CSV table of C-alpha atoms in Angstrom, one decimal:
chain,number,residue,atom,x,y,z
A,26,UNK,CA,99.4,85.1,59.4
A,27,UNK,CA,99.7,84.7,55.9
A,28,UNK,CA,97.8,81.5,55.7
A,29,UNK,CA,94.8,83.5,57.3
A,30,UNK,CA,95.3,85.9,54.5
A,31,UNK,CA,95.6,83.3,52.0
A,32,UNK,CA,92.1,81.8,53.8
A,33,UNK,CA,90.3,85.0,54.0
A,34,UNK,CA,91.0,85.5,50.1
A,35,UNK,CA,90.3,82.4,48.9
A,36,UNK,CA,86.8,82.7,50.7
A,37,UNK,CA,86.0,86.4,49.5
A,38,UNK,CA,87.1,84.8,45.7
A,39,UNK,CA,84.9,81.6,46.5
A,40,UNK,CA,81.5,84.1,47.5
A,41,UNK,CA,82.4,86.3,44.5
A,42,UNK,CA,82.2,83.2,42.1
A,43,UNK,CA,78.6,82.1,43.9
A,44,UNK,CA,77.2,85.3,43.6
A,45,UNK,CA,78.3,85.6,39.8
A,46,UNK,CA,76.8,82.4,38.8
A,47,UNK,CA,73.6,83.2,40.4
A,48,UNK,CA,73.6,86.5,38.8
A,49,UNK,CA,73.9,84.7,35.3
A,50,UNK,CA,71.7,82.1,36.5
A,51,UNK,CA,69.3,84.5,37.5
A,52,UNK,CA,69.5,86.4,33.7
A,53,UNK,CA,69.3,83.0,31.7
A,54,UNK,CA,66.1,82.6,33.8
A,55,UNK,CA,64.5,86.0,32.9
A,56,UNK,CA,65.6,85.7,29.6
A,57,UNK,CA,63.7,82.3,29.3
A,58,UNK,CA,60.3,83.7,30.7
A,59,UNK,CA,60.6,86.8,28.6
A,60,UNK,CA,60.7,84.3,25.7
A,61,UNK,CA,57.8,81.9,26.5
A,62,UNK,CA,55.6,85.3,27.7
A,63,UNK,CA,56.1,86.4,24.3
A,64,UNK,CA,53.5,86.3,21.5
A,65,UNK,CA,54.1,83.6,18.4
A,66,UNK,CA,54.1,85.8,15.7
A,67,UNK,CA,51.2,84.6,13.7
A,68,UNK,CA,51.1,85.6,9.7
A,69,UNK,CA,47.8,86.9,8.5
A,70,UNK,CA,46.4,84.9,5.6
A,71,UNK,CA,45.9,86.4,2.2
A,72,UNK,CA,42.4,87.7,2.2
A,73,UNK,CA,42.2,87.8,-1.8
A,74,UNK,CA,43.1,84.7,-4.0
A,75,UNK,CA,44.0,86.6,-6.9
A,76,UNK,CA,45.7,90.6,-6.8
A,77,UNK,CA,47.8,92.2,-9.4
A,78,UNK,CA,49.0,95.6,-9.9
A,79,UNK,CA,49.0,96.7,-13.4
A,80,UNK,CA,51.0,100.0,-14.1
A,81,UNK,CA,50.1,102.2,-17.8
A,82,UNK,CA,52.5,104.4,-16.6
A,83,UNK,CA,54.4,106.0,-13.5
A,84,UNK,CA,51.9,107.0,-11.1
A,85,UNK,CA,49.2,105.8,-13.3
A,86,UNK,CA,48.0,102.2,-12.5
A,87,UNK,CA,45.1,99.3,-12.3
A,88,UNK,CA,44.8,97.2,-9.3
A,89,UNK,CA,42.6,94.1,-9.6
A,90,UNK,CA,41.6,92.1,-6.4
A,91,UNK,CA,39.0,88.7,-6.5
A,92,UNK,CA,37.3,88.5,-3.3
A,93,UNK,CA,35.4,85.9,-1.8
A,94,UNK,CA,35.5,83.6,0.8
A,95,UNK,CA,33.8,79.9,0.5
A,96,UNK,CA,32.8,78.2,-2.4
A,97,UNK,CA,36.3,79.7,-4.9
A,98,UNK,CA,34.4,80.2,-7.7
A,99,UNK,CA,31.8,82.2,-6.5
A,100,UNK,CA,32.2,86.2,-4.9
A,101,UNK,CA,33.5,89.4,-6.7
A,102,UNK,CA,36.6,91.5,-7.8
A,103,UNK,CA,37.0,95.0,-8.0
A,104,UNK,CA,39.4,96.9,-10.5
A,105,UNK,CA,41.1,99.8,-8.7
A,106,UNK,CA,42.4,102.6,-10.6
A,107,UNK,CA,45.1,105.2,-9.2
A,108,UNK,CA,46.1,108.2,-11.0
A,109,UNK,CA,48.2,110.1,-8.5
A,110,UNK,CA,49.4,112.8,-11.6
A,111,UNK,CA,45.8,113.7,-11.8
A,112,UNK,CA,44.9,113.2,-8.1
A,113,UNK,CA,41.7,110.8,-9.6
A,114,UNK,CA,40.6,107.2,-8.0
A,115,UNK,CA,38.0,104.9,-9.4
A,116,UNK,CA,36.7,101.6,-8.8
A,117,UNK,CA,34.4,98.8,-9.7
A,118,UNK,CA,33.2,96.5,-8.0
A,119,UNK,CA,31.5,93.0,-10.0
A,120,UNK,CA,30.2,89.9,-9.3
A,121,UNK,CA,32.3,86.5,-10.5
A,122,UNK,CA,31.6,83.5,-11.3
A,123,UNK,CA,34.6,81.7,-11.9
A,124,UNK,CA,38.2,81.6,-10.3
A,125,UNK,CA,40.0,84.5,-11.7
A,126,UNK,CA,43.6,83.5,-13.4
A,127,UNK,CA,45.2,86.6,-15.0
A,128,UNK,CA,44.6,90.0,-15.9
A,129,UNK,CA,46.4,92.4,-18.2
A,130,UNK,CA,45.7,95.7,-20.2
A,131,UNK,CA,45.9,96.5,-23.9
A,132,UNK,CA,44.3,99.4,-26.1
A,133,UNK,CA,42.9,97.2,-29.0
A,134,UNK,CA,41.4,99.9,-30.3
A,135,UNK,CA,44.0,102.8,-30.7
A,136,UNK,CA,41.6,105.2,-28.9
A,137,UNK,CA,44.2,106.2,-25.9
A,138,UNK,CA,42.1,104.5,-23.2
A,139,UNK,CA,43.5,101.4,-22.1
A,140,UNK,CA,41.2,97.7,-22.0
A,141,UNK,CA,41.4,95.6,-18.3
A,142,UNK,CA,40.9,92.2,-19.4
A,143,UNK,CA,40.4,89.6,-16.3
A,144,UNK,CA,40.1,85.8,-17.2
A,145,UNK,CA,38.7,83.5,-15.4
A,146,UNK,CA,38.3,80.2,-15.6
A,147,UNK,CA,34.4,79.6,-15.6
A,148,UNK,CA,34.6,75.5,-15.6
A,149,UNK,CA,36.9,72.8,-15.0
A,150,UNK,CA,38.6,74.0,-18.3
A,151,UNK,CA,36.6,76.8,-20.2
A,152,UNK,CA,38.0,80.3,-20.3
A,153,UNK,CA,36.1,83.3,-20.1
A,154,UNK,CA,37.1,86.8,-20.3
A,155,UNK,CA,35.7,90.2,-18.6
A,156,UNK,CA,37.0,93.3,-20.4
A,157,UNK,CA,36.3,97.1,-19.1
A,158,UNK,CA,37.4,100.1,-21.2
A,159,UNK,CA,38.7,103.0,-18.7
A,160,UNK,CA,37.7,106.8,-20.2
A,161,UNK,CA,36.5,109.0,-17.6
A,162,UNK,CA,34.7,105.7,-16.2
A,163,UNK,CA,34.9,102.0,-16.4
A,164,UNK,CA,33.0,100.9,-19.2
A,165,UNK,CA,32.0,96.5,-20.1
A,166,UNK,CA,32.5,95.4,-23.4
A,167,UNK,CA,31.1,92.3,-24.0
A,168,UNK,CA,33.9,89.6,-25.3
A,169,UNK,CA,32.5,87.0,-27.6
A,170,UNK,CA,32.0,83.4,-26.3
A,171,UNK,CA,33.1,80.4,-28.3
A,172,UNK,CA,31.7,77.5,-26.2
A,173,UNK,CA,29.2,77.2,-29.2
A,174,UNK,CA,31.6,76.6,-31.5
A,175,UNK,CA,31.4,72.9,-33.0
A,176,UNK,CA,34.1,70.5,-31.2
A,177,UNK,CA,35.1,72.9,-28.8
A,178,UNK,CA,36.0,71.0,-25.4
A,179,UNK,CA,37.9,73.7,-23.7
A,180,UNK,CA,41.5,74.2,-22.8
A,181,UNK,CA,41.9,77.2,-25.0
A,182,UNK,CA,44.3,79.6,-24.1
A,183,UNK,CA,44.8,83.5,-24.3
A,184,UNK,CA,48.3,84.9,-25.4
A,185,UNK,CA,49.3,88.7,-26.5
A,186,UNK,CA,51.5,89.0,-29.6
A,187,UNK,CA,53.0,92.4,-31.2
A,188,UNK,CA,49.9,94.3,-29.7
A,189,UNK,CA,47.1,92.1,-31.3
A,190,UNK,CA,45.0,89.4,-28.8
A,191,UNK,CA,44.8,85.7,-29.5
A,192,UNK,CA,43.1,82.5,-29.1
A,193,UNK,CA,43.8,79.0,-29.3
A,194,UNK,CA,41.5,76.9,-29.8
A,195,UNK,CA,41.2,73.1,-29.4
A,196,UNK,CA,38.7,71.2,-31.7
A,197,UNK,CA,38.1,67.5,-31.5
A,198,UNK,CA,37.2,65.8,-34.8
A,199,UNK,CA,35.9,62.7,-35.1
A,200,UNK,CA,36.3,61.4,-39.0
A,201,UNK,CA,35.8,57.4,-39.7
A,202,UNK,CA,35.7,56.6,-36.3
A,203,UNK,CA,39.1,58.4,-35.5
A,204,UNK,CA,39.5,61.1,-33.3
A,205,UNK,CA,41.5,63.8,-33.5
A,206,UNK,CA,42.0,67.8,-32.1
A,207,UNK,CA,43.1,70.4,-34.8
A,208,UNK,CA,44.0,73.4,-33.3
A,209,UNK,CA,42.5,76.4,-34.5
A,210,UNK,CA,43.4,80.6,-34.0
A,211,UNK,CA,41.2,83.1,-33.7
A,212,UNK,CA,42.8,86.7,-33.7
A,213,UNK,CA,40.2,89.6,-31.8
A,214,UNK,CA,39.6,93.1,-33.3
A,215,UNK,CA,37.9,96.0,-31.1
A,216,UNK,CA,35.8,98.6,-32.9
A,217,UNK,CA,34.7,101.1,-30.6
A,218,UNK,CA,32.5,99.1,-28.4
A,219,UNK,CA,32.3,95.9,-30.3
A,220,UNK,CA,34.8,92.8,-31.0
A,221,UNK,CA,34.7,90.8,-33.8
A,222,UNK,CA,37.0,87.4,-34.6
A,223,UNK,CA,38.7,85.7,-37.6
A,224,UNK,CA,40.6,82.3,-37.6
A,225,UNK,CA,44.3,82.8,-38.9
A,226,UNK,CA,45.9,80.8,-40.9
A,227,UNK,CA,48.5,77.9,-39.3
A,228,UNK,CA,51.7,79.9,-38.6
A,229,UNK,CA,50.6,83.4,-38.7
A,230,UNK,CA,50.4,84.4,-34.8
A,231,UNK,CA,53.9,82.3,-34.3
């Protein structure tokens, strides 16, 4: 009698065990298809090649976004401004022709409205710069261009120091049949709606 027992048990454990494996068998499989029915999450690309935020103060800030899809240096970029104190949003929106590297503000001018400057680079190595004044509205202010400047090749270069803009500028000579590039520095004023340039003396913006 008590091998029958001992029978009857070990079969009930032996169909407990089947039906447990199938039931984990069972899950692994669901599992599996849920994972191949599920979506690849796929990453949208970056619609805008170049975006910085530029804050003037807490809740007061300029957004500038290149657009354009193609050819890179050709399409737009807009300058966003947020002023959440004030509950005021403007914008503008202009045409580019160059691929847009940097962006920063400054108030040249003391006047308590703050310069967007955008740089792009127009050609393999020439710099350009787009500057708007923000009063009420976004105003242009043309920069001055250098690429008429004698010996000028390109590869200059932007750079902010203790509030003042400057510009270095590579000039090839060619003297007795050497060549070689001096350096040169050219330090931008803004008067109201007009910037003017002098060349500083070796050292002076260091």
């Amino acid at each position: 009698m008590m091998k029958m027992f001992l029978k009857d048990f070990l079969k009930s454990v032996f169909v407990v065990a089947t039906i447990a494996v199938a039931f984990v068998a069972c899950s692994e499989n669901e599992k599996a298809a849920q994972t191949q029915l599920a979506p690849a999450e796929t990453k949208a690309p970056n619609p805008f090649p170049f975006y910085k935020s530029i804050e003037i103060k807490p809740g007061y800030y300029f957004e500038v976004v290149s657009w354009g899809k193609g050819v890179d240096s050709v399409g737009g970029f807009l300058i966003l401004m947020s002023d959440s104190a004030r509950n005021n949003y403007k914008s503008i929106s202009v045409e580019r022709n160059g691929i847009i590297t940097d962006a920063w503000n400054m108030d040249l001018d003391n006047d308590g409205n703050p310069e967007i400057y955008v740089q792009s680079l127009v050609r393999k190595n020439v710099t350009d710069v787009n500057v708007y004044e923000f009063g009420n509205d976004f105003n242009k202010i043309s920069f001055p261009g250098i690429s008429t400047m004698k010996g000028y090749q390109g590869d200059d270069k932007f750079f902010v120091k203790n509030g003042d803009l400057f510009r270095s500028v590579p000039i090839v000579q060619t003297e007795g049949g050497k060549t070689s590039t001096l350096v040169k520095t050219l330090k931008y004023r803004l008067s109201g709606n007009s910037f003017s340039s002098s060349e500083v003396k070796p050292g002076e913006a260091n």
